[in-house]
PDB file of C-alpha atoms in Angstrom:
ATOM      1  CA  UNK A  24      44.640  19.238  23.113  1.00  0.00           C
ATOM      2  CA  UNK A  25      46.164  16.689  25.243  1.00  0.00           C
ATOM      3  CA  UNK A  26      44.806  14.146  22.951  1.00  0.00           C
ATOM      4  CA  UNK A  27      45.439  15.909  19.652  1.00  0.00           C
ATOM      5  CA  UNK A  28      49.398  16.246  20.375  1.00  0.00           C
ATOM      6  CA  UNK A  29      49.453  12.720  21.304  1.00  0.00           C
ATOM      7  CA  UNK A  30      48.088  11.545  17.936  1.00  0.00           C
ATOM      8  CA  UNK A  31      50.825  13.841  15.982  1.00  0.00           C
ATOM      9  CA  UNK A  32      53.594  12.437  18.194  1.00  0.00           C
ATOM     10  CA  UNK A  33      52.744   8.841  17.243  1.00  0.00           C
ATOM     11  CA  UNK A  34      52.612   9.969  13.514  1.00  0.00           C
ATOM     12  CA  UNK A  35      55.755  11.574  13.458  1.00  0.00           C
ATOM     13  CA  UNK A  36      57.320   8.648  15.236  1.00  0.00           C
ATOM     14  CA  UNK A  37      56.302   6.255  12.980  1.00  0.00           C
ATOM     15  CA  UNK A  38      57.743   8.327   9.815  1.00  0.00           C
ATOM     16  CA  UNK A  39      60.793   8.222  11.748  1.00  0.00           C
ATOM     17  CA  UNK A  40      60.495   4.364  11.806  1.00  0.00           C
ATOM     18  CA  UNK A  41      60.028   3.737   7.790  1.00  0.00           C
ATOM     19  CA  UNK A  42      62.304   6.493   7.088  1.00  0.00           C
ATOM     20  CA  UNK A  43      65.014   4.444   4.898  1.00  0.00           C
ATOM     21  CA  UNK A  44      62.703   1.284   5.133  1.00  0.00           C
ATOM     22  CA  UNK A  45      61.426   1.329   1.281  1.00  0.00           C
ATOM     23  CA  UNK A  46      58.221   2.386  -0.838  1.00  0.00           C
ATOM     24  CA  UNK A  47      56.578  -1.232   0.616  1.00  0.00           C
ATOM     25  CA  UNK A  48      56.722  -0.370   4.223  1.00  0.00           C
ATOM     26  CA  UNK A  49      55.360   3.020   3.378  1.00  0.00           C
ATOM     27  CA  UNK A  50      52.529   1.743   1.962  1.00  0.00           C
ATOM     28  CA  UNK A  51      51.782  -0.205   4.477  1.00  0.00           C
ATOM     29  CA  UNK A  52      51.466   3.227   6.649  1.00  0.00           C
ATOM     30  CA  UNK A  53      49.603   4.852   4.698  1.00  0.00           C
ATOM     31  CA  UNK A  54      46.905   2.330   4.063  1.00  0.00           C
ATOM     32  CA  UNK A  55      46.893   1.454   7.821  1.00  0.00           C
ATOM     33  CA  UNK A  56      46.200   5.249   8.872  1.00  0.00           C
ATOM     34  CA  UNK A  57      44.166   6.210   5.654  1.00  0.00           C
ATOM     35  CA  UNK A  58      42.353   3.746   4.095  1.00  0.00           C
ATOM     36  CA  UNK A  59      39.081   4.919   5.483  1.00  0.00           C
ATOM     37  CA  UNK A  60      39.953   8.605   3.702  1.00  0.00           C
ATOM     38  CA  UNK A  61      41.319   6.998   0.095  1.00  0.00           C
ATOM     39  CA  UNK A  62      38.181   4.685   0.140  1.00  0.00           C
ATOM     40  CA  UNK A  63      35.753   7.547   0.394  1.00  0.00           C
ATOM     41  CA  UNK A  64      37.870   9.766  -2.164  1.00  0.00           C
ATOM     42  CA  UNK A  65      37.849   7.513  -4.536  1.00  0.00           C
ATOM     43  CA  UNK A  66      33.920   6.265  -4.382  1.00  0.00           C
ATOM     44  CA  UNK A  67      32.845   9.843  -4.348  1.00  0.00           C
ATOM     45  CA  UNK A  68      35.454  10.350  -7.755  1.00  0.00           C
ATOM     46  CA  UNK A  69      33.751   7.559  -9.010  1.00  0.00           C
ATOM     47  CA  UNK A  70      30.525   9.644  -8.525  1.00  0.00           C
ATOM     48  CA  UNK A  71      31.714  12.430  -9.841  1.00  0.00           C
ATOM     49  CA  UNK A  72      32.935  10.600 -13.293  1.00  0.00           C
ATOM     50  CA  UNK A  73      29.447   8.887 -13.846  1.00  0.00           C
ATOM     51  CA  UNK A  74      27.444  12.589 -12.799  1.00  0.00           C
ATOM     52  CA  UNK A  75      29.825  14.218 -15.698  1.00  0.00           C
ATOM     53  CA  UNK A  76      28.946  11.176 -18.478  1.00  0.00           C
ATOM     54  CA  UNK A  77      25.633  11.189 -17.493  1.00  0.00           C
ATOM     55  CA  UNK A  78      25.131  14.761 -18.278  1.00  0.00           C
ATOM     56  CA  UNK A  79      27.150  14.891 -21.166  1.00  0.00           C
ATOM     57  CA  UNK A  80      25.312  11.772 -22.782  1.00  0.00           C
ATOM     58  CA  UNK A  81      22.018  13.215 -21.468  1.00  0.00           C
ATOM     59  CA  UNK A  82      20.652  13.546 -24.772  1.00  0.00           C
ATOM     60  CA  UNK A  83      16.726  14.468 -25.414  1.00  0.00           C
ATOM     61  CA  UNK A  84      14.715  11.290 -26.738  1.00  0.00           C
ATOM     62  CA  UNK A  85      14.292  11.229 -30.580  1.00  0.00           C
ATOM     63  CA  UNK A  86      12.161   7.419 -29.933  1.00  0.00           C
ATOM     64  CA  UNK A  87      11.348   5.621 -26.580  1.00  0.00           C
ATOM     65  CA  UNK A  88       9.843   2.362 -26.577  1.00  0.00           C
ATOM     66  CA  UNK A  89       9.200  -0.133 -24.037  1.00  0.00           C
ATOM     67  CA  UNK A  90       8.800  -3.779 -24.826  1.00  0.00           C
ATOM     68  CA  UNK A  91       6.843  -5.136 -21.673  1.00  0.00           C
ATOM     69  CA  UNK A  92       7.756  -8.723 -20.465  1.00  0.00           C
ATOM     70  CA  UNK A  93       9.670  -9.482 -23.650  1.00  0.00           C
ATOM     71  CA  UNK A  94      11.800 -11.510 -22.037  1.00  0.00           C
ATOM     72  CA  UNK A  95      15.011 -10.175 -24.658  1.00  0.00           C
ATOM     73  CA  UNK A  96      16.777  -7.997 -22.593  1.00  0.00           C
ATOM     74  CA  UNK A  97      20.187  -8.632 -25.166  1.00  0.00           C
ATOM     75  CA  UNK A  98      17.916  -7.598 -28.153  1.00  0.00           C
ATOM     76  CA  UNK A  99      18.060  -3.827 -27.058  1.00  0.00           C
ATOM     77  CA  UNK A 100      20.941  -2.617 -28.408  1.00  0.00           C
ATOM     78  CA  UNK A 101      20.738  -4.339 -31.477  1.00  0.00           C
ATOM     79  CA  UNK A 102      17.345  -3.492 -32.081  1.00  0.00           C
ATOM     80  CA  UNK A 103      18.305   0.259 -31.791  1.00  0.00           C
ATOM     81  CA  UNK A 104      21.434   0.390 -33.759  1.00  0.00           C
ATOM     82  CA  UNK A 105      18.838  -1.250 -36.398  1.00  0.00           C
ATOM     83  CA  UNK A 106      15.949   1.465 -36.205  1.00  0.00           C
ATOM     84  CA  UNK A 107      17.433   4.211 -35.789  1.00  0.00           C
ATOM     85  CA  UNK A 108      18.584   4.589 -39.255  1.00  0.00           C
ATOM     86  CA  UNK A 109      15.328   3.488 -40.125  1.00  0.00           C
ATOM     87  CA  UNK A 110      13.308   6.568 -38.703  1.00  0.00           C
ATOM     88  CA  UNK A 111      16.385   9.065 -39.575  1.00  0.00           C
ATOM     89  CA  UNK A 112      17.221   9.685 -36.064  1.00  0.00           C
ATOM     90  CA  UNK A 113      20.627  11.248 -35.468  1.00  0.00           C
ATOM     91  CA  UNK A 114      21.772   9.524 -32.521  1.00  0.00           C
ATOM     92  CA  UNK A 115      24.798  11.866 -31.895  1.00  0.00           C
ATOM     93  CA  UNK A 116      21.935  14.190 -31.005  1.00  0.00           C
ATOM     94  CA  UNK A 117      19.069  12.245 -29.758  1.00  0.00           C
ATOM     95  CA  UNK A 118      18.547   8.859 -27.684  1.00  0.00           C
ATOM     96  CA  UNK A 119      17.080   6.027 -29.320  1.00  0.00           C
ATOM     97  CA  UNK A 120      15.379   4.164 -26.734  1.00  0.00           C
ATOM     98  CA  UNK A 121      13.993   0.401 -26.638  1.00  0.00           C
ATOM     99  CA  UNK A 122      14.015  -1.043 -23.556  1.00  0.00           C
ATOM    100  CA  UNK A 123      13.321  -4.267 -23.857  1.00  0.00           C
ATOM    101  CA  UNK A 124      14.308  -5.010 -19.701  1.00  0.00           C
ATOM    102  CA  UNK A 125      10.888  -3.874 -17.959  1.00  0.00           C
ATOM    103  CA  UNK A 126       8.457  -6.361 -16.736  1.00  0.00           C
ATOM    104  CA  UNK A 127       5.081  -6.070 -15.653  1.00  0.00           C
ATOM    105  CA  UNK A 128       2.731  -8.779 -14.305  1.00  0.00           C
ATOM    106  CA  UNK A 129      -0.917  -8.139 -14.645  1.00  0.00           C
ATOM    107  CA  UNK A 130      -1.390 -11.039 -11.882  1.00  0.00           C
ATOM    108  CA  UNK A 131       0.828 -10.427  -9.635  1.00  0.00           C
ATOM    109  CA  UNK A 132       2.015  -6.678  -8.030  1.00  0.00           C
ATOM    110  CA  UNK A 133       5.348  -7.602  -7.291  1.00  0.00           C
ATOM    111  CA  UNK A 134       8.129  -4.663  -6.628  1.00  0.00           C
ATOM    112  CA  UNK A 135       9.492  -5.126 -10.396  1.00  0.00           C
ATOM    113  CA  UNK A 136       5.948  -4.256 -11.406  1.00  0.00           C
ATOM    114  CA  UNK A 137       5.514  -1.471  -9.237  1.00  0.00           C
ATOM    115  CA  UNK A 138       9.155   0.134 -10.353  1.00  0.00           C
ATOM    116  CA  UNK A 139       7.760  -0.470 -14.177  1.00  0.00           C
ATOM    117  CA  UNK A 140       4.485   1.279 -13.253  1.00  0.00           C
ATOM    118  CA  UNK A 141       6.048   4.453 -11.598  1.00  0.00           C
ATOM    119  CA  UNK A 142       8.926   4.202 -14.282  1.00  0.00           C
ATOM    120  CA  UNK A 143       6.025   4.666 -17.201  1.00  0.00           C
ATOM    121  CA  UNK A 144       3.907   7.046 -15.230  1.00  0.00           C
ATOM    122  CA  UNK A 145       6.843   9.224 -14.629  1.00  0.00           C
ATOM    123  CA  UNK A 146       7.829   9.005 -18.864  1.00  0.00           C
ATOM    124  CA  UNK A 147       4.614   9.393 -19.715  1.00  0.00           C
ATOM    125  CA  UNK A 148       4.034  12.456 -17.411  1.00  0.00           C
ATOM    126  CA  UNK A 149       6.933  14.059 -19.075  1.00  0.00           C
ATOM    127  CA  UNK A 150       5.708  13.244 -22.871  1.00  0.00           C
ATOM    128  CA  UNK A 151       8.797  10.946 -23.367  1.00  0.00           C
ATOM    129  CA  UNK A 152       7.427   7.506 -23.795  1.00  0.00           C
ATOM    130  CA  UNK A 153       6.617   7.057 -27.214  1.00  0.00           C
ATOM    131  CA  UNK A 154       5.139   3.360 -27.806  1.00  0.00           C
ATOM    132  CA  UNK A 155       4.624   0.377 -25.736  1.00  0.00           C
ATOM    133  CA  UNK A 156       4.551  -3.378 -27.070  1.00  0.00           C
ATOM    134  CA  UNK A 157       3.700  -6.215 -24.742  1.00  0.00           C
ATOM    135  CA  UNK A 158       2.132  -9.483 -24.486  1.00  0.00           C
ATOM    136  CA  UNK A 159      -2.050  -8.948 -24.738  1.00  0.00           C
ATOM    137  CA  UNK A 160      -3.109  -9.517 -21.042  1.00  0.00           C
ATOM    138  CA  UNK A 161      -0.410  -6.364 -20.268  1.00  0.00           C
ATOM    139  CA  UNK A 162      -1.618  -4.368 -23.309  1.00  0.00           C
ATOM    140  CA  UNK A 163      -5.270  -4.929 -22.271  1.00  0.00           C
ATOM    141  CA  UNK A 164      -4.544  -3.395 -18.611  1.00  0.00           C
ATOM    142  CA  UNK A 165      -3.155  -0.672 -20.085  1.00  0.00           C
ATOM    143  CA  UNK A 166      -5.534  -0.486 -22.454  1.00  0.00           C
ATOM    144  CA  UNK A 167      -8.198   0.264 -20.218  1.00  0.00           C
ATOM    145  CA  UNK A 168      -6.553   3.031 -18.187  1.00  0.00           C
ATOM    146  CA  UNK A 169      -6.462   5.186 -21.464  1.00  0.00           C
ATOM    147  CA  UNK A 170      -2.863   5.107 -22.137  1.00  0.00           C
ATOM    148  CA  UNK A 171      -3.004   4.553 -25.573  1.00  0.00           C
ATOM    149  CA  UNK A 172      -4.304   6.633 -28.540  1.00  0.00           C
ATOM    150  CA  UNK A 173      -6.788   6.274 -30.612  1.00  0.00           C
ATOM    151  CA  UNK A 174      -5.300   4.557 -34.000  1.00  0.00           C
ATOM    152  CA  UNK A 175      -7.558   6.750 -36.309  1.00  0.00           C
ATOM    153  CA  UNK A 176      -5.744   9.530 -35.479  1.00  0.00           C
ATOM    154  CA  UNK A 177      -2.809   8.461 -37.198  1.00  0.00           C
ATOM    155  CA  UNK A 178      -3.385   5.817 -40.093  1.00  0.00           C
ATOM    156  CA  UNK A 179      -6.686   6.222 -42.827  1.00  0.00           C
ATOM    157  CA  UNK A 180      -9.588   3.811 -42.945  1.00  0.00           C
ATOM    158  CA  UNK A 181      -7.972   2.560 -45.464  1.00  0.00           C
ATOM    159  CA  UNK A 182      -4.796   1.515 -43.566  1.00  0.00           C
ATOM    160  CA  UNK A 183      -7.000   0.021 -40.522  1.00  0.00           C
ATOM    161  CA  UNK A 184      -8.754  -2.171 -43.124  1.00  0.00           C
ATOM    162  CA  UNK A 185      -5.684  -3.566 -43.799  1.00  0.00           C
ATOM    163  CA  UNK A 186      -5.003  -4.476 -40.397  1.00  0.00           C
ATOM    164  CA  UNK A 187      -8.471  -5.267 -39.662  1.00  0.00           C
ATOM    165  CA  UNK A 188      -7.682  -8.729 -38.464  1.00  0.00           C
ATOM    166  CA  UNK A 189      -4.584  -7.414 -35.807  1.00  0.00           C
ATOM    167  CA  UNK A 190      -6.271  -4.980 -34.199  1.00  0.00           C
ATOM    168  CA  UNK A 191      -6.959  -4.652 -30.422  1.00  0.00           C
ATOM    169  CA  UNK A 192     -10.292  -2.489 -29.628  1.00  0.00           C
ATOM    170  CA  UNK A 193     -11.339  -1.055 -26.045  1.00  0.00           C
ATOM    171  CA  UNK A 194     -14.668   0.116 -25.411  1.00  0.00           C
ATOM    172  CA  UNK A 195     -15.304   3.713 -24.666  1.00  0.00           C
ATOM    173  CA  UNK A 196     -18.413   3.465 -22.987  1.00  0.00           C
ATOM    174  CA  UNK A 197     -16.727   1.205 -20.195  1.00  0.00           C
ATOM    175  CA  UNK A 198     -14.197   3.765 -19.715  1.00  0.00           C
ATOM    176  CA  UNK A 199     -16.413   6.364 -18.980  1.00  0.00           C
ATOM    177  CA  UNK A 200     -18.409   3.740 -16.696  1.00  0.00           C
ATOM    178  CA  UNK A 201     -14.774   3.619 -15.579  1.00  0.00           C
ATOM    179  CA  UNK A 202     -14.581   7.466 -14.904  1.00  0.00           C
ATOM    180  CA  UNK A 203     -18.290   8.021 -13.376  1.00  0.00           C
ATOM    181  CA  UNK A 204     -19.126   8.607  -9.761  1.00  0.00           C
ATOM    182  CA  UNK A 205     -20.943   4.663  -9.983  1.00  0.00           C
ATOM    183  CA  UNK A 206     -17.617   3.560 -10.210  1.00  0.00           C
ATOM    184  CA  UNK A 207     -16.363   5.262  -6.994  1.00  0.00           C
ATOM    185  CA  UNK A 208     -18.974   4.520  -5.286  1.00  0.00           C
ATOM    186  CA  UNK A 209     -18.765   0.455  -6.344  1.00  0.00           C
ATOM    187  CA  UNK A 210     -14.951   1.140  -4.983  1.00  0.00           C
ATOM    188  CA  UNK A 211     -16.155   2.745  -1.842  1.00  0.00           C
ATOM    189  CA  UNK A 212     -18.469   0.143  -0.817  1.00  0.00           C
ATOM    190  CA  UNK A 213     -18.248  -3.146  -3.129  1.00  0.00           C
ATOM    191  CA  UNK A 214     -21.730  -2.589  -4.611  1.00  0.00           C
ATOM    192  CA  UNK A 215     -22.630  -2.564  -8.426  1.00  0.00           C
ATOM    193  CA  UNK A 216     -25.829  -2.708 -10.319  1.00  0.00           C
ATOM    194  CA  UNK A 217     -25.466  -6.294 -11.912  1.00  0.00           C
ATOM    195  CA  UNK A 218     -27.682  -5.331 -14.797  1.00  0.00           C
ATOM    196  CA  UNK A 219     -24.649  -2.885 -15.974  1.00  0.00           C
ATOM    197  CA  UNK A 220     -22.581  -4.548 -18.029  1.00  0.00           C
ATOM    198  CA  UNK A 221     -19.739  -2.360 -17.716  1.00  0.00           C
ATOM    199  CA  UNK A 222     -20.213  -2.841 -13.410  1.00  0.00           C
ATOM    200  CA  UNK A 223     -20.205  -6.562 -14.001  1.00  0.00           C
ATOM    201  CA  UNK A 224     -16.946  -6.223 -16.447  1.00  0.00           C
ATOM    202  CA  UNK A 225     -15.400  -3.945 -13.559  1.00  0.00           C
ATOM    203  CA  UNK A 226     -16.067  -6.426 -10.461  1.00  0.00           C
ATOM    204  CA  UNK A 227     -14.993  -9.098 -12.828  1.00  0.00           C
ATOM    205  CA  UNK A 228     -11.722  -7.409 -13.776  1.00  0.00           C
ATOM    206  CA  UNK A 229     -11.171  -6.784  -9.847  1.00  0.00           C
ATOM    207  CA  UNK A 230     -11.668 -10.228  -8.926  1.00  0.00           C
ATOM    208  CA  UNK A 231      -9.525 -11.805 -11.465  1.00  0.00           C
ATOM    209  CA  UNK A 232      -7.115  -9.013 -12.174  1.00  0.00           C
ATOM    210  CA  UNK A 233      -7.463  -9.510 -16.075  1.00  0.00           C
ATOM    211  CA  UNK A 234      -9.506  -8.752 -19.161  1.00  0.00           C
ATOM    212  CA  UNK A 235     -10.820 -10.877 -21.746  1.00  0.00           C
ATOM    213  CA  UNK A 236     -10.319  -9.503 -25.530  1.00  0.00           C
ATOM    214  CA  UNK A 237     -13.305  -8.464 -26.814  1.00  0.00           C
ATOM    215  CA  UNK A 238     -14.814  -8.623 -30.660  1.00  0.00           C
ATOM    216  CA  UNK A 239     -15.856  -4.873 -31.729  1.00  0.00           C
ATOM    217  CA  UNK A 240     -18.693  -6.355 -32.676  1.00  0.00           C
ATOM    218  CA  UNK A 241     -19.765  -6.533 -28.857  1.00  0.00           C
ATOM    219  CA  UNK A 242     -18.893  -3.140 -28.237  1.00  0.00           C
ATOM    220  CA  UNK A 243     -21.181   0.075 -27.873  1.00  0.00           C
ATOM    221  CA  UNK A 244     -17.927   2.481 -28.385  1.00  0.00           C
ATOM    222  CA  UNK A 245     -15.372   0.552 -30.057  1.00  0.00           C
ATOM    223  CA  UNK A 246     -11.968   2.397 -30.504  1.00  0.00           C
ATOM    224  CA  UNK A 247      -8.999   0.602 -31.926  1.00  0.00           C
ATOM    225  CA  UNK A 248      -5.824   0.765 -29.871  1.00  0.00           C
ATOM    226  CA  UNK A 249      -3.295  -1.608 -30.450  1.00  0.00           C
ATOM    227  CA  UNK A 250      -2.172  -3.943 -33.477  1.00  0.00           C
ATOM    228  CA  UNK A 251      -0.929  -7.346 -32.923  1.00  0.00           C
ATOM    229  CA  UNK A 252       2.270  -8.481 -34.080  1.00  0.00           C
ATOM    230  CA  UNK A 253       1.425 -11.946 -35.360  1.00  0.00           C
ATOM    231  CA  UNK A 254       4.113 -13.468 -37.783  1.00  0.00           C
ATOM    232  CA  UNK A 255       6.945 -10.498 -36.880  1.00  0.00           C
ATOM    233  CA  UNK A 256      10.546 -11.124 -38.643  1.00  0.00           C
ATOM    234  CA  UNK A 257      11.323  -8.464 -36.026  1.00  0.00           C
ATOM    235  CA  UNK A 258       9.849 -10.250 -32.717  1.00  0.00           C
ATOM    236  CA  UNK A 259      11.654 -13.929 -34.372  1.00  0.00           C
ATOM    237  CA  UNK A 260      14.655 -12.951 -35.264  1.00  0.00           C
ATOM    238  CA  UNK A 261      15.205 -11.467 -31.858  1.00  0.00           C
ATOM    239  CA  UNK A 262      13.205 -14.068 -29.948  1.00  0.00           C
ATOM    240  CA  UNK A 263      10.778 -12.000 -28.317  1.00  0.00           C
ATOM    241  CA  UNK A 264       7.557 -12.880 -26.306  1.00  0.00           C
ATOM    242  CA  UNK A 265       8.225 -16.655 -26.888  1.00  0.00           C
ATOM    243  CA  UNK A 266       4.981 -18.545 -27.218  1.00  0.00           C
ATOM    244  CA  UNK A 267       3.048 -15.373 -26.267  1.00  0.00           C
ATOM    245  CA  UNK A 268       0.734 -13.164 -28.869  1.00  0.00           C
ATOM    246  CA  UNK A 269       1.856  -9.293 -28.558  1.00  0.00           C
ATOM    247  CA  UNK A 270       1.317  -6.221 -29.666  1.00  0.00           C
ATOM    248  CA  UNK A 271       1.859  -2.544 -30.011  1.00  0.00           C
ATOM    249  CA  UNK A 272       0.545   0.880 -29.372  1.00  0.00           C
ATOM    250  CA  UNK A 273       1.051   4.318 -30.101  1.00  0.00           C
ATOM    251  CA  UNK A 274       0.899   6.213 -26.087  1.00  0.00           C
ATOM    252  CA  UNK A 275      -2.111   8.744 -26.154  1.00  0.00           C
ATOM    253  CA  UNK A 276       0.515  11.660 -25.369  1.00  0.00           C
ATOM    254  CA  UNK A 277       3.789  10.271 -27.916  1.00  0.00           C
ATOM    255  CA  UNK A 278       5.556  13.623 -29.356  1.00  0.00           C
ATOM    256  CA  UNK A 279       6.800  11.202 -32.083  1.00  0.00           C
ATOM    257  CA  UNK A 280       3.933  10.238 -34.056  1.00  0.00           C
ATOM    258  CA  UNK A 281       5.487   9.655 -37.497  1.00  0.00           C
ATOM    259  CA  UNK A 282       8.855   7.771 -35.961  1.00  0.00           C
ATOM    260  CA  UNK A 283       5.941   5.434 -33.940  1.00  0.00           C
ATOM    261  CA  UNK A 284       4.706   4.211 -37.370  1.00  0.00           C
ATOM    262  CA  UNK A 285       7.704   4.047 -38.355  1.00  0.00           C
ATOM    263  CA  UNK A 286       8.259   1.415 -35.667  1.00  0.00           C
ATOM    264  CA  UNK A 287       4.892  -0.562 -35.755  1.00  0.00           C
ATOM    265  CA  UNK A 288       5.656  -0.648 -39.852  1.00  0.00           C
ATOM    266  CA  UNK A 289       9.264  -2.165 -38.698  1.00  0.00           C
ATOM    267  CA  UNK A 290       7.724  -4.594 -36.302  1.00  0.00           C
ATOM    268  CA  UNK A 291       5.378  -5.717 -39.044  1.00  0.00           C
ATOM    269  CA  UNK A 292       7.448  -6.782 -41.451  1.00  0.00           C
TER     270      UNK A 292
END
């Protein structure tokens, strides 16, 4: 108590001290015995302000794509203001989303490629992500883990003639070599039957942390995936994937199947 009274009787005398002394020397007081107090009111206002825009702008996704390792972070606003029009999406009710910032490096497991891997397991678990475009090495490891759907689904025969020469296949049958208990047990203990073409294109993949693009014409399940975006206006105009071949694909679980070819048709032309 002792203590308490002592601190009020050194407050009250120095009031008595500025009183008549001006608005400066009062400040002076105040920020000397409550800085620490302002500081922490006004960071956890500042909170409070971005909590109340983010849930007023939290708006469900009408599109979200990501463009892996583009290396055009600038191009994402742009690229939004110009598709959304394109696919009809009412962005005073829905998100258009390209993000054009995430990186991902097949080579190296770095903490940016971690955050991008939880970041589109976590979108993907929640049926937001829509499409994902990256350079091939990326699109092939994704490829292979059966994140993307199967293009017949969505465009005729017809249509996947016409892109006959961009498309991206993945074998089937090494995915379910990639699903079966010879798998695990190579995992477990390092062993594979070198005779199994799908073991010796798993240990490879392990060792080098890559796939090799594969003809079709080699394959025993061929399912086409992804569709390269050789010769884009889209990818030059906003400088994307410099000196690197890309391409795009539809995510096996996208709600938005008619805005996604709406997209690959924009990224096309």
């Amino acid at each position: 108590m002792a203590n308490g009274q002592s601190v009020h009787d050194e407050i009250r005398a120095e009031r008595k001290k500025l009183k008549g002394k001006g608005l400066k020397a009062n400040l002076e007081y105040f920020w000397d015995y409550y800085k620490i107090h302002t500081i922490v009111a006004i960071f956890a206002i500042i909170l409070l302000a971005i909590l109340i825009r983010d849930i007023r702008n939290n708006k469900p996704y009408g599109f979200y794509a990501m463009m892996l390792n583009c290396g055009a972070s600038e191009a994402q606003t742009a690229m939004e203001d110009e598709f959304a029009p394109i696919a009809g999406i009412d962005t005073t009710t829905y998100d258009c989303l390209i993000d054009t910032t995430s990186s991902f490096h097949t080579q190296t497991f770095d903490e940016l490629t971690v955050a991008t891997s939880q970041k589109i397991m976590a979108v993907m678990s929640a049926k937001e992500l829509d499409v994902i475009a990256a350079d091939i090495p990326t699109m092939l490891f994704y490829a292979n883990q059966e994140t993307f759907l199967d293009l017949r689904t969505v465009y005729s025969e017809e249509e996947l003639q016409s892109l006959s020469d961009r498309l991206i296949y993945v074998d089937q049958a090494y995915l379910d070599y990639l699903a079966s208990e010879e798998y695990q047990t190579y995992i477990s203990t390092g062993e594979f039957d070198e005779n199994n073409k799908f073991a010796v294109m798993a240990d490879n993949y392990n060792k080098t942390l890559s796939y090799d693009e594969q003809s079709p014409d080699t394959m025993e399940q061929p399912v086409p995936i992804a569709i390269k975006l050789t010769g884009s206006q889209v990818v030059d105009k906003y400088g994307l994937y410099y000196g690197q071949e890309c391409a795009v694909a539809v995510v096996i679980n996208s709600q938005h199947t008619d805005v996604d070819m709406k997209y690959i048709d924009y990224l096309l032309k």
